[in-house]
């Protein structure tokens, strides 16, 4: 099987070349057409081009493109581009000042940094789409082999294979027995027995009679440590990436993080990044700034919204409801009233064809407009911009009895939007699995918080306001 590490490297260098083209195109347009440069000599322009390109090469060394990687988030790409643009601008400005070339100033460098950032970001979006299309068409494929018949391998299968744009092809699995309860839509074949695999890998080179891909996922009992070591050693000799997956009966069901006790590896329960006072401060400042900006933008539209609501549904402009917040404490959450005044508001969720909704209220719910007053809750400290969505008291009481980790979601402030809402778990929860899925995503957010993740969720929420979620009603 072919290893695609070299192909990914080629893609990365091609993207770097595109970045260099973008930088020089921007510099050419600015020096040719902007009034700042009308008295510049050709020598000054050449110096600017040279030092800017050197600065970009340094920035690319530290923050090279990562969109060629198969499992990468939009937030990771955004963070990388921001660092690339800032690093390039810093070194370009530093070189100019170090060489006493005072013909370039901070105002120009700030403008150029902003332009370069947006151009590279657009370029990354196009490049990412191109790479995904290339992989979906069968290019740059990475082959994977499984070892074992445990159901945990099916979870790996879905993560790697369901999204064709990641470019994975599953060859099959080696095991002494067939996988139980394999769905009919999964194309996963048994390649041979464990003994056939072990007999084959005892040779020093990758045997031709074995179907070993670029990556090998082993899911067998930890008690078989000799076999695991033998397979791992084979992977190291043949430049095959080795992954060990705990069997389902050995999975603890709790999140752990790795620590070292001297030279001994131990694991402890995972701590939320928001336990850090610094992270709490960063998130709070981020919330305050965005909440103030949002409220200032909403203010001019209040009279219009109030007038339309009054015409279609007599009653107050705002809907106040007691919800469960941080540490399980109650608070009054604000929304634009999207339903007629009714007695069931505190116990029944909105449904798709709910007769309590009036036309403009239905539109507000689909476009998330009804949630905008919650920026006041954010400013007051009851909520955050991003976090687990707060539930009605009746639902908190109901689901805390049915779902084991339900109350864990209240270890952080509730949010105007959340990870669960932008990943398909928004709207009515008709069945228990829907709420379980929402809680699972809320807990994942708490454990993996970063300011970049918040920015990503906000961006996905803004997108859903333009392209309404089918579950929004």
Short mmCIF file of C-alpha atoms in Angstrom, two decimals:
data_model
loop_
_atom_site.label_atom_id
_atom_site.label_comp_id
_atom_site.label_asym_id
_atom_site.label_seq_id
_atom_site.Cartn_x
_atom_site.Cartn_y
_atom_site.Cartn_z
CA UNK A 1 0.00 0.00 0.00
CA UNK A 2 1.18 3.52 -0.70
CA UNK A 3 1.96 5.98 2.05
CA UNK A 4 0.61 9.50 1.43
CA UNK A 5 2.88 11.43 3.77
CA UNK A 6 4.89 12.63 0.76
CA UNK A 7 1.71 13.72 -1.04
CA UNK A 8 0.63 15.74 2.00
CA UNK A 9 4.06 17.41 2.08
CA UNK A 10 3.72 18.35 -1.59
CA UNK A 11 0.27 19.83 -0.87
CA UNK A 12 1.72 21.82 2.04
CA UNK A 13 4.52 23.28 -0.09
CA UNK A 14 2.05 24.17 -2.84
CA UNK A 15 -0.04 26.07 -0.30
CA UNK A 16 3.07 27.91 0.94
CA UNK A 17 3.78 28.96 -2.66
CA UNK A 18 0.22 30.27 -2.93
CA UNK A 19 0.75 32.26 0.30
CA UNK A 20 3.88 33.81 -1.21
CA UNK A 21 1.95 34.72 -4.37
CA UNK A 22 -0.80 36.33 -2.25
CA UNK A 23 1.73 38.35 -0.27
CA UNK A 24 3.53 39.65 -3.36
CA UNK A 25 0.29 40.38 -5.21
CA UNK A 26 -0.96 42.48 -2.30
CA UNK A 27 2.36 44.34 -2.04
CA UNK A 28 2.36 45.00 -5.79
CA UNK A 29 -1.21 46.38 -5.75
CA UNK A 30 -0.53 48.58 -2.71
CA UNK A 31 2.77 49.99 -3.97
CA UNK A 32 1.32 50.60 -7.44
CA UNK A 33 -2.02 52.15 -6.58
CA UNK A 34 -2.03 53.44 -2.97
CA UNK A 35 -1.21 57.10 -2.40
CA UNK A 36 1.23 56.20 0.39
CA UNK A 37 3.70 54.92 -2.19
CA UNK A 38 3.49 57.53 -4.94
CA UNK A 39 6.92 59.01 -4.04
CA UNK A 40 8.67 55.72 -3.36
CA UNK A 41 11.78 54.84 -5.33
CA UNK A 42 12.13 51.41 -6.99
CA UNK A 43 14.88 50.63 -4.47
CA UNK A 44 12.51 51.12 -1.53
CA UNK A 45 9.86 48.91 -3.16
CA UNK A 46 12.39 46.11 -3.77
CA UNK A 47 13.56 46.31 -0.16
CA UNK A 48 9.98 46.11 1.09
CA UNK A 49 9.34 43.05 -1.11
CA UNK A 50 12.52 41.31 0.00
CA UNK A 51 12.05 41.83 3.74
CA UNK A 52 8.33 40.98 3.60
CA UNK A 53 9.09 37.69 1.83
CA UNK A 54 11.81 36.80 4.33
CA UNK A 55 9.34 37.53 7.13
CA UNK A 56 6.75 35.26 5.48
CA UNK A 57 9.24 32.40 5.14
CA UNK A 58 9.99 32.67 8.87
CA UNK A 59 6.26 32.75 9.66
CA UNK A 60 5.63 29.70 7.44
CA UNK A 61 8.40 27.85 9.30
CA UNK A 62 6.59 28.31 12.62
CA UNK A 63 3.00 28.17 11.33
CA UNK A 64 3.02 26.11 8.14
CA UNK A 65 -0.35 25.14 6.57
CA UNK A 66 -2.31 22.34 8.24
CA UNK A 67 -5.35 22.03 5.95
CA UNK A 68 -3.77 18.98 4.28
CA UNK A 69 -4.23 17.07 7.53
CA UNK A 70 -7.17 14.69 7.49
CA UNK A 71 -8.73 15.46 10.87
CA UNK A 72 -8.59 19.22 11.40
CA UNK A 73 -11.18 21.75 12.54
CA UNK A 74 -12.08 25.14 11.11
CA UNK A 75 -11.02 26.67 14.44
CA UNK A 76 -7.54 25.16 14.11
CA UNK A 77 -7.20 26.60 10.60
CA UNK A 78 -8.40 30.04 11.71
CA UNK A 79 -5.96 30.06 14.63
CA UNK A 80 -3.10 29.07 12.34
CA UNK A 81 -3.84 31.80 9.80
CA UNK A 82 -4.07 34.47 12.52
CA UNK A 83 -0.68 33.44 13.89
CA UNK A 84 0.82 33.33 10.40
CA UNK A 85 -0.35 36.87 9.55
CA UNK A 86 0.74 38.33 12.90
CA UNK A 87 4.16 36.66 12.78
CA UNK A 88 4.79 37.84 9.22
CA UNK A 89 3.84 41.40 10.11
CA UNK A 90 5.94 41.41 13.27
CA UNK A 91 9.13 40.24 11.54
CA UNK A 92 8.61 42.53 8.53
CA UNK A 93 8.20 45.54 10.81
CA UNK A 94 11.14 44.40 12.99
CA UNK A 95 13.46 44.06 9.98
CA UNK A 96 12.51 47.50 8.69
CA UNK A 97 13.19 49.19 12.00
CA UNK A 98 16.37 47.19 12.68
CA UNK A 99 17.81 48.34 9.35
CA UNK A 100 16.71 51.93 10.10
CA UNK A 101 14.39 51.92 7.12
CA UNK A 102 11.84 54.41 8.41
CA UNK A 103 9.84 54.54 5.20
CA UNK A 104 7.48 51.86 6.57
CA UNK A 105 5.20 52.51 9.53
CA UNK A 106 2.88 50.73 11.91
CA UNK A 107 -0.23 51.98 10.14
CA UNK A 108 0.80 50.37 6.85
CA UNK A 109 1.88 47.14 8.56
CA UNK A 110 -1.44 46.89 10.43
CA UNK A 111 -3.41 47.40 7.21
CA UNK A 112 -1.29 44.89 5.35
CA UNK A 113 -1.61 42.33 8.15
CA UNK A 114 -5.41 42.60 8.00
CA UNK A 115 -5.52 42.32 4.19
CA UNK A 116 -3.09 39.40 4.16
CA UNK A 117 -5.09 37.61 6.88
CA UNK A 118 -8.40 37.85 4.98
CA UNK A 119 -6.84 36.88 1.64
CA UNK A 120 -5.08 33.83 3.12
CA UNK A 121 -8.28 32.85 4.96
CA UNK A 122 -10.25 32.91 1.69
CA UNK A 123 -7.43 30.98 0.05
CA UNK A 124 -7.54 28.35 2.83
CA UNK A 125 -11.29 27.87 2.30
CA UNK A 126 -10.76 27.28 -1.43
CA UNK A 127 -7.76 25.02 -0.80
CA UNK A 128 -9.62 22.99 1.82
CA UNK A 129 -12.56 22.49 -0.55
CA UNK A 130 -10.17 21.46 -3.35
CA UNK A 131 -8.37 18.92 -1.14
CA UNK A 132 -11.66 17.46 0.07
CA UNK A 133 -12.93 17.14 -3.51
CA UNK A 134 -9.65 15.51 -4.56
CA UNK A 135 -9.94 12.93 -1.77
CA UNK A 136 -13.60 12.28 -2.46
CA UNK A 137 -12.62 11.53 -6.05
CA UNK A 138 -10.13 8.90 -4.83
CA UNK A 139 -6.91 10.87 -4.60
CA UNK A 140 -4.50 11.10 -1.65
CA UNK A 141 -6.09 8.05 0.01
CA UNK A 142 -4.68 6.70 3.28
CA UNK A 143 -5.26 3.00 3.88
CA UNK A 144 -6.21 1.60 7.28
CA UNK A 145 -6.20 -1.92 8.74
CA UNK A 146 -7.91 -3.05 11.95
CA UNK A 147 -6.76 -5.81 14.32
CA UNK A 148 -9.42 -7.36 16.56
CA UNK A 149 -13.17 -7.85 16.42
CA UNK A 150 -14.27 -5.60 19.29
CA UNK A 151 -17.21 -3.19 18.62
CA UNK A 152 -14.97 -0.20 19.50
CA UNK A 153 -13.42 -0.60 16.05
CA UNK A 154 -16.78 0.24 14.50
CA UNK A 155 -16.61 3.64 16.20
CA UNK A 156 -13.16 4.17 14.64
CA UNK A 157 -14.60 3.04 11.30
CA UNK A 158 -17.31 5.71 11.42
CA UNK A 159 -14.91 8.48 12.42
CA UNK A 160 -12.52 7.69 9.59
CA UNK A 161 -14.73 6.44 6.76
CA UNK A 162 -18.09 8.22 7.00
CA UNK A 163 -16.60 11.52 5.80
CA UNK A 164 -15.06 10.71 2.39
CA UNK A 165 -13.26 14.06 2.37
CA UNK A 166 -10.85 12.76 5.04
CA UNK A 167 -9.45 10.38 2.46
CA UNK A 168 -9.45 7.09 4.39
CA UNK A 169 -9.99 3.63 2.93
CA UNK A 170 -10.55 0.73 5.35
CA UNK A 171 -8.96 -2.46 4.03
CA UNK A 172 -10.51 -4.78 6.61
CA UNK A 173 -9.60 -6.47 9.88
CA UNK A 174 -7.62 -9.41 11.25
CA UNK A 175 -9.34 -11.39 13.99
CA UNK A 176 -10.05 -14.96 15.05
CA UNK A 177 -13.79 -14.40 14.79
CA UNK A 178 -16.24 -12.26 12.84
CA UNK A 179 -17.43 -8.97 14.32
CA UNK A 180 -20.81 -9.33 16.02
CA UNK A 181 -23.81 -7.16 15.11
CA UNK A 182 -22.10 -5.42 12.22
CA UNK A 183 -24.59 -3.11 10.42
CA UNK A 184 -25.34 -4.15 6.83
CA UNK A 185 -24.25 -0.74 5.51
CA UNK A 186 -20.67 -1.22 6.77
CA UNK A 187 -18.26 -2.67 4.22
CA UNK A 188 -15.67 -4.24 6.51
CA UNK A 189 -14.19 -7.59 5.52
CA UNK A 190 -12.23 -10.08 7.59
CA UNK A 191 -8.74 -10.39 6.10
CA UNK A 192 -7.55 -13.36 8.11
CA UNK A 193 -6.95 -14.77 11.57
CA UNK A 194 -4.67 -13.38 14.27
CA UNK A 195 -2.26 -16.27 13.69
CA UNK A 196 -2.02 -15.44 9.99
CA UNK A 197 -1.24 -11.83 10.88
CA UNK A 198 1.39 -12.77 13.49
CA UNK A 199 3.02 -15.31 11.19
CA UNK A 200 3.26 -12.69 8.48
CA UNK A 201 4.73 -9.89 10.58
CA UNK A 202 7.52 -12.08 11.96
CA UNK A 203 9.36 -11.30 8.71
CA UNK A 204 11.58 -8.22 8.73
CA UNK A 205 9.76 -6.52 5.84
CA UNK A 206 6.11 -5.89 5.10
CA UNK A 207 4.83 -9.19 3.65
CA UNK A 208 3.04 -9.03 0.31
CA UNK A 209 0.44 -11.54 1.43
CA UNK A 210 -0.75 -9.22 4.25
CA UNK A 211 -3.11 -6.28 3.71
CA UNK A 212 -1.39 -3.74 5.94
CA UNK A 213 -2.24 -0.12 5.25
CA UNK A 214 -0.65 3.16 6.24
CA UNK A 215 -2.29 3.03 9.67
CA UNK A 216 -3.01 0.09 11.97
CA UNK A 217 -5.63 0.23 14.74
CA UNK A 218 -5.29 -2.59 17.29
CA UNK A 219 -8.18 -3.36 19.62
CA UNK A 220 -7.37 -6.44 21.68
CA UNK A 221 -7.14 -7.08 25.41
CA UNK A 222 -4.34 -5.42 27.37
CA UNK A 223 -3.52 -8.87 28.70
CA UNK A 224 -2.17 -9.69 25.22
CA UNK A 225 0.71 -7.24 25.73
CA UNK A 226 3.23 -9.49 23.96
CA UNK A 227 1.12 -9.46 20.80
CA UNK A 228 0.61 -5.70 21.04
CA UNK A 229 4.39 -5.15 21.36
CA UNK A 230 5.09 -7.44 18.40
CA UNK A 231 2.59 -5.60 16.17
CA UNK A 232 3.88 -2.20 17.35
CA UNK A 233 7.47 -3.20 16.56
CA UNK A 234 6.41 -4.35 13.09
CA UNK A 235 4.71 -0.97 12.48
CA UNK A 236 7.84 0.92 13.55
CA UNK A 237 10.02 -1.09 11.14
CA UNK A 238 7.67 -0.51 8.22
CA UNK A 239 6.70 3.15 8.83
CA UNK A 240 3.09 2.23 9.63
CA UNK A 241 1.31 4.43 12.17
CA UNK A 242 0.26 2.31 15.16
CA UNK A 243 -2.81 3.06 17.33
CA UNK A 244 -4.01 1.08 20.34
CA UNK A 245 -7.77 1.20 21.01
CA UNK A 246 -9.02 -0.09 24.42
CA UNK A 247 -11.64 -2.81 24.14
CA UNK A 248 -15.21 -1.87 25.04
CA UNK A 249 -15.11 -3.97 28.22
CA UNK A 250 -11.92 -2.14 29.27
CA UNK A 251 -13.18 1.38 28.61
CA UNK A 252 -13.76 3.09 31.96
CA UNK A 253 -16.41 5.52 30.71
CA UNK A 254 -14.70 8.52 32.33
CA UNK A 255 -12.35 11.10 30.86
CA UNK A 256 -8.74 10.79 31.93
CA UNK A 257 -5.61 12.81 31.27
CA UNK A 258 -2.05 11.53 31.25
CA UNK A 259 0.46 12.67 33.87
CA UNK A 260 3.96 11.56 34.84
CA UNK A 261 4.86 10.59 38.41
CA UNK A 262 8.64 10.78 38.06
CA UNK A 263 9.11 8.39 35.11
CA UNK A 264 5.88 6.48 35.73
CA UNK A 265 2.78 7.14 33.64
CA UNK A 266 -0.44 7.66 35.61
CA UNK A 267 -3.92 8.94 34.69
CA UNK A 268 -6.23 11.27 36.53
CA UNK A 269 -9.76 12.55 35.91
CA UNK A 270 -9.86 15.23 33.24
CA UNK A 271 -10.01 18.81 34.44
CA UNK A 272 -11.96 21.46 32.56
CA UNK A 273 -9.85 24.25 31.02
CA UNK A 274 -12.35 26.68 32.56
CA UNK A 275 -11.15 25.67 36.03
CA UNK A 276 -8.19 27.95 35.34
CA UNK A 277 -8.73 31.52 36.67
CA UNK A 278 -6.90 32.91 33.63
CA UNK A 279 -9.19 31.06 31.19
CA UNK A 280 -12.23 32.20 33.18
CA UNK A 281 -11.03 35.80 32.91
CA UNK A 282 -10.38 35.49 29.16
CA UNK A 283 -13.83 34.03 28.57
CA UNK A 284 -15.53 36.66 30.73
CA UNK A 285 -13.78 39.57 28.97
CA UNK A 286 -14.64 38.01 25.61
CA UNK A 287 -18.30 37.73 26.70
CA UNK A 288 -18.49 41.34 27.92
CA UNK A 289 -17.00 42.82 24.73
CA UNK A 290 -19.23 40.78 22.40
CA UNK A 291 -22.34 41.34 24.53
CA UNK A 292 -21.88 45.13 24.49
CA UNK A 293 -21.34 45.13 20.71
CA UNK A 294 -24.37 42.90 20.15
CA UNK A 295 -26.64 45.01 22.36
CA UNK A 296 -25.57 48.20 20.57
CA UNK A 297 -26.41 46.58 17.23
CA UNK A 298 -29.79 45.33 18.49
CA UNK A 299 -30.89 48.64 20.04
CA UNK A 300 -31.98 50.44 16.80
CA UNK A 301 -34.17 47.47 15.80
CA UNK A 302 -36.05 47.22 19.11
CA UNK A 303 -38.90 49.61 18.11
CA UNK A 304 -39.48 47.71 14.85
CA UNK A 305 -39.50 44.30 16.56
CA UNK A 306 -41.78 45.64 19.31
CA UNK A 307 -44.23 47.05 16.73
CA UNK A 308 -44.43 43.81 14.71
CA UNK A 309 -44.92 41.72 17.84
CA UNK A 310 -47.66 44.06 19.10
CA UNK A 311 -49.51 43.84 15.77
CA UNK A 312 -49.36 40.04 15.49
CA UNK A 313 -49.61 39.04 19.14
CA UNK A 314 -50.70 41.38 21.96
CA UNK A 315 -48.52 41.10 25.05
CA UNK A 316 -45.03 42.00 26.31
CA UNK A 317 -41.99 42.41 24.05
CA UNK A 318 -39.82 40.10 26.16
CA UNK A 319 -40.44 36.59 27.39
CA UNK A 320 -38.90 35.84 30.79
CA UNK A 321 -38.45 32.29 32.00
CA UNK A 322 -36.66 30.76 34.97
CA UNK A 323 -33.89 28.46 33.74
CA UNK A 324 -31.15 26.39 35.41
CA UNK A 325 -27.75 28.09 35.35
CA UNK A 326 -24.25 27.83 36.79
CA UNK A 327 -23.94 25.37 39.71
CA UNK A 328 -27.62 24.47 39.31
CA UNK A 329 -28.81 27.93 40.41
CA UNK A 330 -31.89 29.49 38.81
CA UNK A 331 -31.94 32.74 36.83
CA UNK A 332 -34.40 34.66 34.63
CA UNK A 333 -33.56 34.19 30.95
CA UNK A 334 -34.72 36.78 28.41
CA UNK A 335 -36.03 36.19 24.88
CA UNK A 336 -38.10 38.13 22.38
CA UNK A 337 -41.58 36.67 22.81
CA UNK A 338 -42.15 34.34 19.84
CA UNK A 339 -45.43 32.75 21.03
CA UNK A 340 -48.81 33.96 22.09
CA UNK A 341 -49.12 34.32 25.86
CA UNK A 342 -50.00 30.82 27.13
CA UNK A 343 -50.11 28.79 30.34
CA UNK A 344 -47.85 25.97 29.04
CA UNK A 345 -44.74 28.03 28.38
CA UNK A 346 -42.88 26.70 31.44
CA UNK A 347 -43.47 23.02 30.78
CA UNK A 348 -43.86 22.32 27.04
CA UNK A 349 -41.14 22.66 24.38
CA UNK A 350 -41.91 24.31 21.06
CA UNK A 351 -42.83 21.84 18.30
CA UNK A 352 -42.61 22.14 14.52
CA UNK A 353 -46.24 23.13 13.93
CA UNK A 354 -46.87 24.58 17.38
CA UNK A 355 -50.15 26.59 17.32
CA UNK A 356 -48.80 28.88 20.04
CA UNK A 357 -46.38 30.52 17.57
CA UNK A 358 -47.40 33.53 15.49
CA UNK A 359 -45.84 34.18 12.03
CA UNK A 360 -43.13 36.69 12.99
CA UNK A 361 -42.35 34.67 16.11
CA UNK A 362 -41.86 31.58 13.96
CA UNK A 363 -39.47 33.54 11.74
CA UNK A 364 -37.53 34.81 14.77
CA UNK A 365 -37.10 31.27 16.08
CA UNK A 366 -35.82 29.94 12.75
CA UNK A 367 -33.32 32.80 12.44
CA UNK A 368 -32.31 32.75 16.16
CA UNK A 369 -33.46 36.38 16.51
CA UNK A 370 -35.58 35.54 19.56
CA UNK A 371 -32.37 34.65 21.48
CA UNK A 372 -30.73 38.09 21.06
CA UNK A 373 -31.96 39.60 24.38
CA UNK A 374 -29.86 36.97 26.15
CA UNK A 375 -26.83 39.17 25.51
CA UNK A 376 -28.19 41.18 28.45
CA UNK A 377 -28.04 37.99 30.53
CA UNK A 378 -24.42 37.63 29.37
CA UNK A 379 -23.59 41.19 30.39
CA UNK A 380 -25.17 40.61 33.81
CA UNK A 381 -23.06 37.48 34.30
CA UNK A 382 -25.85 34.88 34.31
CA UNK A 383 -24.86 33.47 30.92
CA UNK A 384 -21.94 33.24 28.53
CA UNK A 385 -21.94 33.73 24.74
CA UNK A 386 -21.07 30.04 24.31
CA UNK A 387 -21.97 27.23 26.68
CA UNK A 388 -24.58 24.53 27.30
CA UNK A 389 -28.05 25.87 26.54
CA UNK A 390 -30.08 26.45 29.76
CA UNK A 391 -33.14 24.23 30.16
CA UNK A 392 -36.51 24.79 31.76
CA UNK A 393 -36.74 23.77 35.43
CA UNK A 394 -39.16 20.99 34.53
CA UNK A 395 -36.64 19.50 32.11
CA UNK A 396 -33.78 19.81 34.58
CA UNK A 397 -35.79 17.87 37.13
CA UNK A 398 -36.88 15.26 34.57
CA UNK A 399 -33.59 14.56 32.81
CA UNK A 400 -31.37 14.73 35.90
CA UNK A 401 -33.18 11.55 37.00
CA UNK A 402 -32.81 9.82 33.61
CA UNK A 403 -29.31 10.81 32.43
CA UNK A 404 -26.34 10.01 34.67
CA UNK A 405 -24.12 13.02 33.79
CA UNK A 406 -26.88 15.52 33.10
CA UNK A 407 -25.99 17.94 35.91
CA UNK A 408 -22.31 18.07 34.85
CA UNK A 409 -23.36 20.58 32.16
CA UNK A 410 -24.07 23.10 34.95
CA UNK A 411 -20.40 23.31 36.00
CA UNK A 412 -20.09 26.25 33.59
CA UNK A 413 -22.36 29.16 32.69
CA UNK A 414 -25.11 28.40 30.16
CA UNK A 415 -24.70 29.92 26.70
CA UNK A 416 -26.64 31.88 24.11
CA UNK A 417 -25.40 29.21 21.71
CA UNK A 418 -23.54 25.96 22.24
CA UNK A 419 -21.63 23.06 20.70
CA UNK A 420 -24.69 20.80 20.84
CA UNK A 421 -26.81 23.34 18.97
CA UNK A 422 -24.37 23.76 16.06
CA UNK A 423 -23.74 20.00 15.69
CA UNK A 424 -27.31 18.86 15.09
CA UNK A 425 -28.82 18.68 18.58
CA UNK A 426 -31.01 21.75 18.51
CA UNK A 427 -34.77 21.89 18.95
CA UNK A 428 -37.32 19.57 20.45
CA UNK A 429 -36.11 16.46 22.25
CA UNK A 430 -38.83 13.93 21.53
CA UNK A 431 -36.78 10.92 22.60
CA UNK A 432 -34.29 10.34 25.40
CA UNK A 433 -31.35 9.68 23.03
CA UNK A 434 -31.68 13.22 21.68
CA UNK A 435 -31.16 14.72 25.12
CA UNK A 436 -28.37 12.23 25.83
CA UNK A 437 -26.64 13.38 22.65
CA UNK A 438 -27.03 17.01 23.65
CA UNK A 439 -25.61 16.37 27.14
CA UNK A 440 -22.69 14.39 25.68
CA UNK A 441 -21.77 17.33 23.44
CA UNK A 442 -22.17 19.83 26.28
CA UNK A 443 -19.74 17.85 28.41
CA UNK A 444 -17.33 17.55 25.49
CA UNK A 445 -17.39 21.35 25.16
CA UNK A 446 -16.67 21.81 28.87
CA UNK A 447 -13.70 19.44 28.70
CA UNK A 448 -12.23 20.88 25.47
CA UNK A 449 -12.94 24.60 25.88
CA UNK A 450 -10.70 27.12 24.20
CA UNK A 451 -11.33 30.66 23.00
CA UNK A 452 -10.84 29.33 19.46
CA UNK A 453 -13.58 26.78 19.99
CA UNK A 454 -15.90 29.60 21.13
CA UNK A 455 -15.08 31.58 17.98
CA UNK A 456 -15.77 28.52 15.84
CA UNK A 457 -19.16 27.93 17.50
CA UNK A 458 -20.10 31.61 17.09
CA UNK A 459 -19.21 31.43 13.40
CA UNK A 460 -21.29 28.25 12.94
CA UNK A 461 -24.19 29.96 14.72
CA UNK A 462 -24.00 33.02 12.46
CA UNK A 463 -24.03 30.66 9.46
CA UNK A 464 -27.20 29.02 10.79
CA UNK A 465 -28.88 32.43 10.94
CA UNK A 466 -28.26 32.78 7.18
CA UNK A 467 -29.02 29.12 6.37
CA UNK A 468 -31.67 28.14 8.97
CA UNK A 469 -31.29 24.83 10.80
CA UNK A 470 -34.01 22.32 9.89
CA UNK A 471 -34.43 21.64 13.63
CA UNK A 472 -35.07 25.33 14.39
CA UNK A 473 -38.75 25.81 15.25
#
